[in-house]
Short mmCIF file of C-alpha atoms and ligand atoms in Angstrom, two decimals:
data_model
loop_
_atom_site.label_atom_id
_atom_site.label_comp_id
_atom_site.label_asym_id
_atom_site.label_seq_id
_atom_site.Cartn_x
_atom_site.Cartn_y
_atom_site.Cartn_z
CA MET T 1 77.91 110.79 84.24
CA ALA T 2 75.40 113.35 86.13
CA GLU T 3 75.51 113.56 90.18
CA GLU T 4 72.70 111.31 91.42
CA TRP T 5 71.07 112.47 94.64
CA ALA T 6 70.22 110.92 97.46
CA PHE T 7 68.17 111.86 100.36
CA PHE T 8 70.49 111.55 103.70
CA GLU T 9 70.77 112.59 107.75
CA GLY T 10 67.93 115.32 106.44
CA GLU T 11 69.08 116.39 103.23
CA TYR T 12 69.26 115.83 99.72
CA VAL T 13 73.09 115.08 98.89
CA PRO T 14 75.48 114.02 96.03
CA ILE T 15 75.15 109.71 97.05
CA SER T 16 78.99 110.17 97.18
CA LYS T 17 78.19 111.89 100.29
CA ALA T 18 75.65 109.68 101.31
CA SER T 19 78.00 107.13 103.52
CA VAL T 20 77.76 105.34 107.28
CA SER T 21 80.63 104.45 109.86
CA ILE T 22 81.81 100.73 109.89
CA LYS T 23 80.52 100.92 113.64
CA THR T 24 77.14 101.35 112.51
CA HIS T 25 74.99 99.24 114.69
CA ALA T 26 72.49 98.45 111.51
CA LEU T 27 75.46 97.60 109.49
CA ASN T 28 76.67 95.30 112.04
CA TYR T 29 73.32 93.61 113.13
CA GLY T 30 70.92 94.23 110.13
CA THR T 31 68.75 96.18 112.42
CA GLY T 32 66.77 98.32 109.68
CA CYS T 33 63.63 98.34 107.34
CA PHE T 34 63.30 99.12 104.47
CA GLU T 35 60.78 99.47 101.23
CA GLY T 36 61.19 98.89 97.45
CA ILE T 37 58.83 100.87 95.54
CA ARG T 38 58.52 101.01 91.84
CA GLY T 39 58.50 104.10 89.20
CA TYR T 40 57.27 103.94 85.86
CA TRP T 41 58.33 105.70 82.73
CA ASN T 42 55.12 106.44 80.44
CA GLU T 43 56.57 108.00 77.50
CA GLU T 44 53.54 109.30 76.03
CA GLU T 45 52.55 111.59 78.89
CA GLU T 46 56.82 112.25 79.85
CA GLN T 47 55.61 111.13 83.41
CA LEU T 48 57.26 109.07 85.81
CA TYR T 49 54.58 107.41 88.13
CA LEU T 50 55.20 106.13 91.65
CA PHE T 51 53.36 103.09 92.07
CA ARG T 52 51.14 102.86 95.43
CA VAL T 53 54.08 105.04 97.51
CA GLU T 54 51.40 106.09 100.05
CA GLU T 55 51.04 101.78 100.62
CA HIS T 56 54.20 101.67 100.73
CA PHE T 57 55.36 103.93 103.46
CA GLU T 58 52.29 103.04 105.61
CA ARG T 59 54.11 99.83 105.54
CA LEU T 60 57.71 101.10 106.32
CA HIS T 61 55.88 103.03 109.47
CA ARG T 62 54.36 99.26 110.69
CA SER T 63 58.13 97.88 110.14
CA ALA T 64 59.68 100.53 111.86
CA ARG T 65 56.63 100.35 115.08
CA THR T 66 57.62 96.52 114.89
CA LEU T 67 61.08 96.97 115.16
CA ARG T 68 60.97 99.72 117.69
CA MET T 69 62.35 102.41 115.42
CA ASN T 70 61.51 105.93 114.91
CA LEU T 71 60.67 107.17 112.02
CA LYS T 72 60.21 111.02 112.40
CA TYR T 73 58.50 111.49 108.33
CA SER T 74 54.64 111.50 107.85
CA VAL T 75 53.81 109.36 105.11
CA ALA T 76 53.11 112.49 102.84
CA GLU T 77 56.42 113.64 103.57
CA LEU T 78 57.94 110.21 102.89
CA ALA T 79 56.15 110.83 99.41
CA GLU T 80 57.37 113.69 99.01
CA ILE T 81 60.84 112.92 99.60
CA ALA T 82 60.80 109.62 97.39
CA LYS T 83 59.29 112.02 94.36
CA ASN T 84 61.71 114.69 94.84
CA VAL T 85 64.83 112.10 94.50
CA VAL T 86 63.78 110.83 91.61
CA ALA T 87 63.18 114.14 90.37
CA ARG T 88 66.64 115.18 91.14
CA ASN T 89 67.76 112.43 88.97
CA GLU T 90 66.07 113.44 85.99
CA PHE T 91 65.11 109.85 85.42
CA ARG T 92 62.95 108.95 82.23
CA SER T 93 63.14 105.59 82.66
CA ASP T 94 61.80 102.49 84.89
CA VAL T 95 63.18 103.52 88.64
CA TYR T 96 63.48 101.69 91.83
CA VAL T 97 62.94 103.42 94.70
CA ARG T 98 64.96 102.49 98.05
CA PRO T 99 64.09 104.00 101.52
CA VAL T 100 65.58 102.75 104.46
CA VAL T 101 65.39 103.52 108.09
CA TYR T 102 68.48 102.08 110.08
CA LYS T 103 69.95 102.02 113.52
CA SER T 104 72.31 104.89 113.08
CA GLY T 105 74.43 104.47 116.50
CA ALA T 106 77.57 103.54 116.07
CA ILE T 107 77.87 101.21 118.97
CA VAL T 108 79.13 97.82 119.72
CA GLY T 109 76.57 95.64 121.25
CA LEU T 110 73.19 93.66 120.09
CA SER T 111 70.89 95.87 122.44
CA MET T 112 68.97 98.76 120.18
CA VAL T 113 68.36 100.66 124.04
CA ARG T 114 70.52 101.28 126.83
CA ARG T 115 70.00 102.61 130.33
CA ASP T 116 70.87 105.81 131.56
CA GLY T 117 69.94 105.98 135.15
CA ASP T 118 66.55 104.97 135.48
CA THR T 119 65.46 105.77 132.08
CA THR T 120 66.25 103.53 129.01
CA VAL T 121 66.76 105.60 126.51
CA PHE T 122 66.88 104.45 122.31
CA LEU T 123 69.99 104.16 120.17
CA PRO T 124 69.48 106.87 117.36
CA ASP T 125 67.63 105.78 114.33
CA ASP T 126 68.38 107.86 110.69
CA PHE T 127 66.36 107.01 107.38
CA PHE T 128 67.73 107.86 104.21
CA LEU T 129 65.99 107.32 100.44
CA PHE T 130 68.17 106.75 96.96
CA ALA T 131 66.76 105.95 93.51
CA VAL T 132 67.94 103.67 90.93
CA GLU T 133 66.76 102.94 87.45
CA PHE T 134 65.26 99.27 87.20
CA GLY T 135 64.86 97.42 84.09
CA ASP T 136 63.42 93.45 84.96
CA TYR T 137 64.41 91.60 87.75
CA LEU T 138 62.15 88.78 86.88
CA ASP T 139 61.38 87.80 83.84
CA VAL T 140 57.92 89.13 82.61
CA ASN T 141 58.07 87.75 79.16
CA GLU T 142 59.26 84.03 79.36
CA PRO T 143 57.74 81.74 81.96
CA ILE T 144 60.20 81.42 84.69
CA LYS T 145 61.81 78.13 86.63
CA CYS T 146 61.70 77.79 90.48
CA CYS T 147 62.45 75.50 92.71
CA ILE T 148 61.75 74.58 96.22
CA SER T 149 64.33 75.95 98.56
CA THR T 150 66.20 74.20 101.30
CA TRP T 151 66.41 77.15 103.18
CA GLN T 152 62.91 77.58 105.41
CA ARG T 153 61.50 81.04 105.36
CA VAL T 154 61.47 83.05 108.40
CA ASP T 155 59.22 81.93 111.34
CA ASP T 156 57.26 85.49 112.80
CA ASN T 157 58.54 84.45 116.28
CA VAL T 158 61.96 83.94 114.72
CA MET T 159 61.83 87.32 113.43
CA PRO T 160 58.86 89.46 112.48
CA ALA T 161 57.45 88.07 109.07
CA ARG T 162 55.38 90.93 108.18
CA ALA T 163 58.05 93.72 108.38
CA LYS T 164 60.41 94.19 105.78
CA ALA T 165 63.44 94.10 108.10
CA THR T 166 66.94 94.78 106.49
CA GLY T 167 68.51 91.47 108.24
CA LEU T 168 65.42 89.37 107.76
CA TYR T 169 66.61 89.61 104.37
CA LEU T 170 69.82 86.91 105.14
CA ASN T 171 67.22 84.56 104.51
CA SER T 172 65.29 85.64 101.29
CA SER T 173 69.03 86.59 99.96
CA LEU T 174 70.31 82.54 101.27
CA ALA T 175 67.25 80.65 99.26
CA LYS T 176 67.64 83.15 96.00
CA THR T 177 71.18 82.24 95.71
CA GLU T 178 70.64 78.34 96.30
CA ALA T 179 67.68 78.99 93.39
CA GLU T 180 70.47 80.73 91.12
CA GLU T 181 73.54 78.43 91.85
CA ASN T 182 71.26 75.50 91.23
CA GLY T 183 70.35 77.05 87.50
CA PHE T 184 66.38 78.13 88.79
CA ASP T 185 65.55 81.67 88.15
CA GLU T 186 64.06 81.76 91.76
CA ALA T 187 63.60 79.93 95.21
CA ILE T 188 59.77 79.10 96.76
CA MET T 189 59.98 79.24 100.21
CA LEU T 190 58.27 76.72 102.69
CA THR T 191 57.49 77.81 106.01
CA SER T 192 58.81 75.18 109.28
CA ASP T 193 55.53 73.35 108.84
CA GLY T 194 56.30 72.58 105.55
CA HIS T 195 53.61 74.57 103.69
CA VAL T 196 54.22 77.36 100.96
CA SER T 197 55.13 80.56 101.81
CA GLU T 198 56.27 83.10 99.16
CA GLY T 199 59.32 83.85 96.51
CA SER T 200 62.34 84.85 97.88
CA GLY T 201 60.77 88.19 97.07
CA GLU T 202 57.74 87.70 95.81
CA ASN T 203 54.12 86.68 96.86
CA LEU T 204 53.15 83.46 95.24
CA PHE T 205 49.57 82.74 93.60
CA ILE T 206 48.25 79.65 91.94
CA VAL T 207 45.07 78.84 89.81
CA ARG T 208 43.12 75.50 90.05
CA ASP T 209 40.17 75.03 88.17
CA GLY T 210 39.94 78.57 87.77
CA THR T 211 40.27 79.59 91.66
CA LEU T 212 42.74 81.94 92.43
CA ILE T 213 44.39 80.85 95.72
CA THR T 214 47.11 82.32 97.64
CA PRO T 215 49.02 81.57 101.09
CA THR T 216 47.03 83.45 104.10
CA PRO T 217 48.82 86.09 106.12
CA ALA T 218 49.82 83.73 108.78
CA GLU T 219 51.73 81.26 106.71
CA ASN T 220 54.93 83.88 107.27
CA ILE T 221 54.53 85.72 104.01
CA LEU T 222 55.43 90.05 103.64
CA GLU T 223 51.82 91.07 103.30
CA GLY T 224 52.43 92.48 99.79
CA ILE T 225 51.34 95.49 97.95
CA THR T 226 51.51 93.90 94.76
CA ARG T 227 49.41 90.69 96.00
CA ALA T 228 46.81 93.26 97.21
CA THR T 229 46.70 94.75 94.21
CA MET T 230 46.20 91.17 92.25
CA ILE T 231 43.83 90.26 94.74
CA GLN T 232 41.42 93.59 93.98
CA ILE T 233 41.87 93.56 90.06
CA ALA T 234 41.28 89.82 89.73
CA LYS T 235 37.98 90.61 91.40
CA ASP T 236 37.15 93.80 90.16
CA GLU T 237 38.05 93.51 86.51
CA LEU T 238 37.93 89.33 86.18
CA GLY T 239 35.23 88.91 88.45
CA ILE T 240 37.36 86.17 90.11
CA ASP T 241 37.79 85.93 94.15
CA THR T 242 40.83 84.66 96.02
CA VAL T 243 40.81 81.98 98.11
CA GLU T 244 43.30 82.96 100.74
CA ARG T 245 44.30 79.38 102.59
CA GLN T 246 47.19 77.21 103.13
CA VAL T 247 48.48 75.75 99.76
CA ASP T 248 50.59 72.26 100.22
CA ARG T 249 53.81 71.84 98.23
CA SER T 250 52.79 69.33 95.98
CA GLU T 251 50.03 71.42 94.98
CA LEU T 252 52.37 73.07 93.16
CA TYR T 253 52.75 70.88 90.87
CA VAL T 254 49.29 70.02 89.88
CA ALA T 255 48.39 73.78 89.70
CA ASP T 256 47.06 74.95 86.40
CA GLU T 257 48.62 78.11 86.63
CA LEU T 258 51.20 79.68 89.15
CA PHE T 259 52.70 83.14 89.18
CA LEU T 260 54.86 85.53 91.79
CA CYS T 261 54.24 88.61 92.06
CA GLY T 262 55.80 91.80 93.94
CA THR T 263 57.14 95.34 93.64
CA GLY T 264 60.98 94.27 91.86
CA ALA T 265 59.48 91.21 90.52
CA GLN T 266 56.50 92.13 88.87
CA ALA T 267 54.83 89.57 88.44
CA SER T 268 56.08 86.30 86.41
CA ALA T 269 54.53 83.14 85.31
CA VAL T 270 56.18 79.90 86.75
CA ALA T 271 56.87 77.36 84.33
CA GLU T 272 58.43 74.95 86.63
CA VAL T 273 58.52 73.78 90.21
CA ASP T 274 61.21 71.51 90.71
CA HIS T 275 61.71 70.11 87.17
CA ARG T 276 57.46 69.68 87.05
CA ILE T 277 55.82 71.61 84.55
CA VAL T 278 53.07 73.72 85.63
CA GLY T 279 50.02 73.84 83.61
CA LYS T 280 50.91 73.95 80.01
CA GLY T 281 54.67 75.37 81.18
CA THR T 282 52.96 78.59 79.70
CA VAL T 283 51.77 81.55 80.54
CA GLY T 284 48.21 80.87 81.86
CA PRO T 285 45.15 82.59 80.88
CA ILE T 286 44.32 84.21 83.89
CA THR T 287 48.19 84.93 84.82
CA GLY T 288 48.37 86.41 81.61
CA LYS T 289 45.11 88.71 82.31
CA LEU T 290 46.63 89.90 85.20
CA MET T 291 49.91 90.54 84.07
CA LYS T 292 48.57 92.53 81.08
CA LEU T 293 45.81 94.46 83.74
CA TYR T 294 48.94 94.92 85.70
CA PHE T 295 51.29 96.31 83.52
CA ASP T 296 48.80 98.90 82.39
CA ILE T 297 47.96 99.84 85.82
CA VAL T 298 51.43 100.60 86.67
CA LYS T 299 52.21 102.51 84.07
CA GLY T 300 49.71 105.00 84.99
CA LYS T 301 47.87 103.61 81.63
CA SER T 302 44.24 102.99 83.27
CA PRO T 303 42.33 106.08 84.60
CA LYS T 304 39.88 103.94 86.56
CA TYR T 305 43.53 103.39 88.83
CA ALA T 306 44.99 106.72 88.30
CA ASP T 307 44.80 107.01 92.61
CA TRP T 308 47.52 104.36 92.60
CA CYS T 309 50.07 106.22 90.33
CA THR T 310 51.90 109.49 92.13
CA ALA T 311 52.97 111.81 89.50
CA VAL T 312 56.94 112.92 89.84
CA TYR T 313 57.12 115.59 87.65
CA PRO T 314 55.32 118.63 86.85
CA ALA T 315 51.80 118.04 84.39
CA THR T 316 52.99 119.16 80.79
CA VAL T 317 50.08 121.57 79.29
CA GLY T 318 49.04 119.70 76.48
CA VAL T 319 49.42 122.86 73.48
CA THR T 320 46.13 123.59 71.44
CA SER T 321 45.87 125.04 68.61
CA THR T 322 42.80 127.17 67.83
N1 PMP L 1 57.93 89.13 99.74
C1 PMP L 1 59.01 89.20 100.03
C2 PMP L 1 59.92 88.18 100.88
C3 PMP L 1 59.22 90.56 99.13
O1 PMP L 1 60.55 90.98 99.77
C4 PMP L 1 58.47 91.44 98.12
C5 PMP L 1 58.90 92.48 97.86
N2 PMP L 1 58.79 93.67 98.73
C6 PMP L 1 56.90 90.57 98.20
C7 PMP L 1 56.63 89.54 99.13
C8 PMP L 1 56.28 91.35 97.89
O2 PMP L 1 55.81 92.71 98.05
P1 PMP L 1 55.50 94.23 97.50
O3 PMP L 1 54.23 93.33 96.36
O4 PMP L 1 54.77 94.71 98.44
O5 PMP L 1 56.72 94.73 96.90
#
């Protein structure tokens, strides 16, 4: 198999050379933040498109700022690194790009700073990025089955919920594992005061009487880029406004439609929550339309949204005979 390439410690290296010490702060304490970016292979154009790559790196910068970490590359530089890593791997299929900012200091002790006389010195941070071929994370053809997790979604004053912090994902991992062990596809997490927050790795929308509803950012959600995409295309393509408000657990049981969306998960209709059939237990009409729009857009098949798609490879010039 061909060597896989990553970006690590400022260089493009074979992935076998990209290793950290077991003493690394981030490995011991979860002091890092990350992104997940999808790239879609467009067979007709022989092109791979990264979806909303700038927005992902803007969020990575916001996460790093929240965690008091230093991300030394600009959004434009990060986008270039992502393109270069995917291109070096010569991927010709759908991919998932994983950039991570992490506390790279090999130091035991919780603080991310140390005192040096009168000054406070931050432990060093570093950045790496790798990419893998990636198929569907959740079923996007058949509706999925969800449960309400016994694990509450992390509270913003426990850990910053809108930062995509590595340590925070223990919360999601526990919820996802519990759901799968109990025979469900995905977990839906509630806030500590019992309102719907989101899936373990996806934002959530319901449809009631033709209205699209999603929990507000104040419900400890990750402010998803797919969520923002859905809100925009629902309005611009279907003329449907989204209401951002608190959602009760039992509203999920009586919703006409329910779907989860996120970069990894893409968009999946939910057929059941806690063994209650949602709507008709099929892909609902609004969900189906949004899913179709979404998949066309991310694959670079929708000229109106071409700005959201960043080509990885140089455009192949069509040969026209005269
Ligand atoms: N919530 C959580 C907890 C997630 O991990 C993700 C995936 N990044 C999302 C929501 C969806 O975010 P996005 O659409 O930006 O991928």
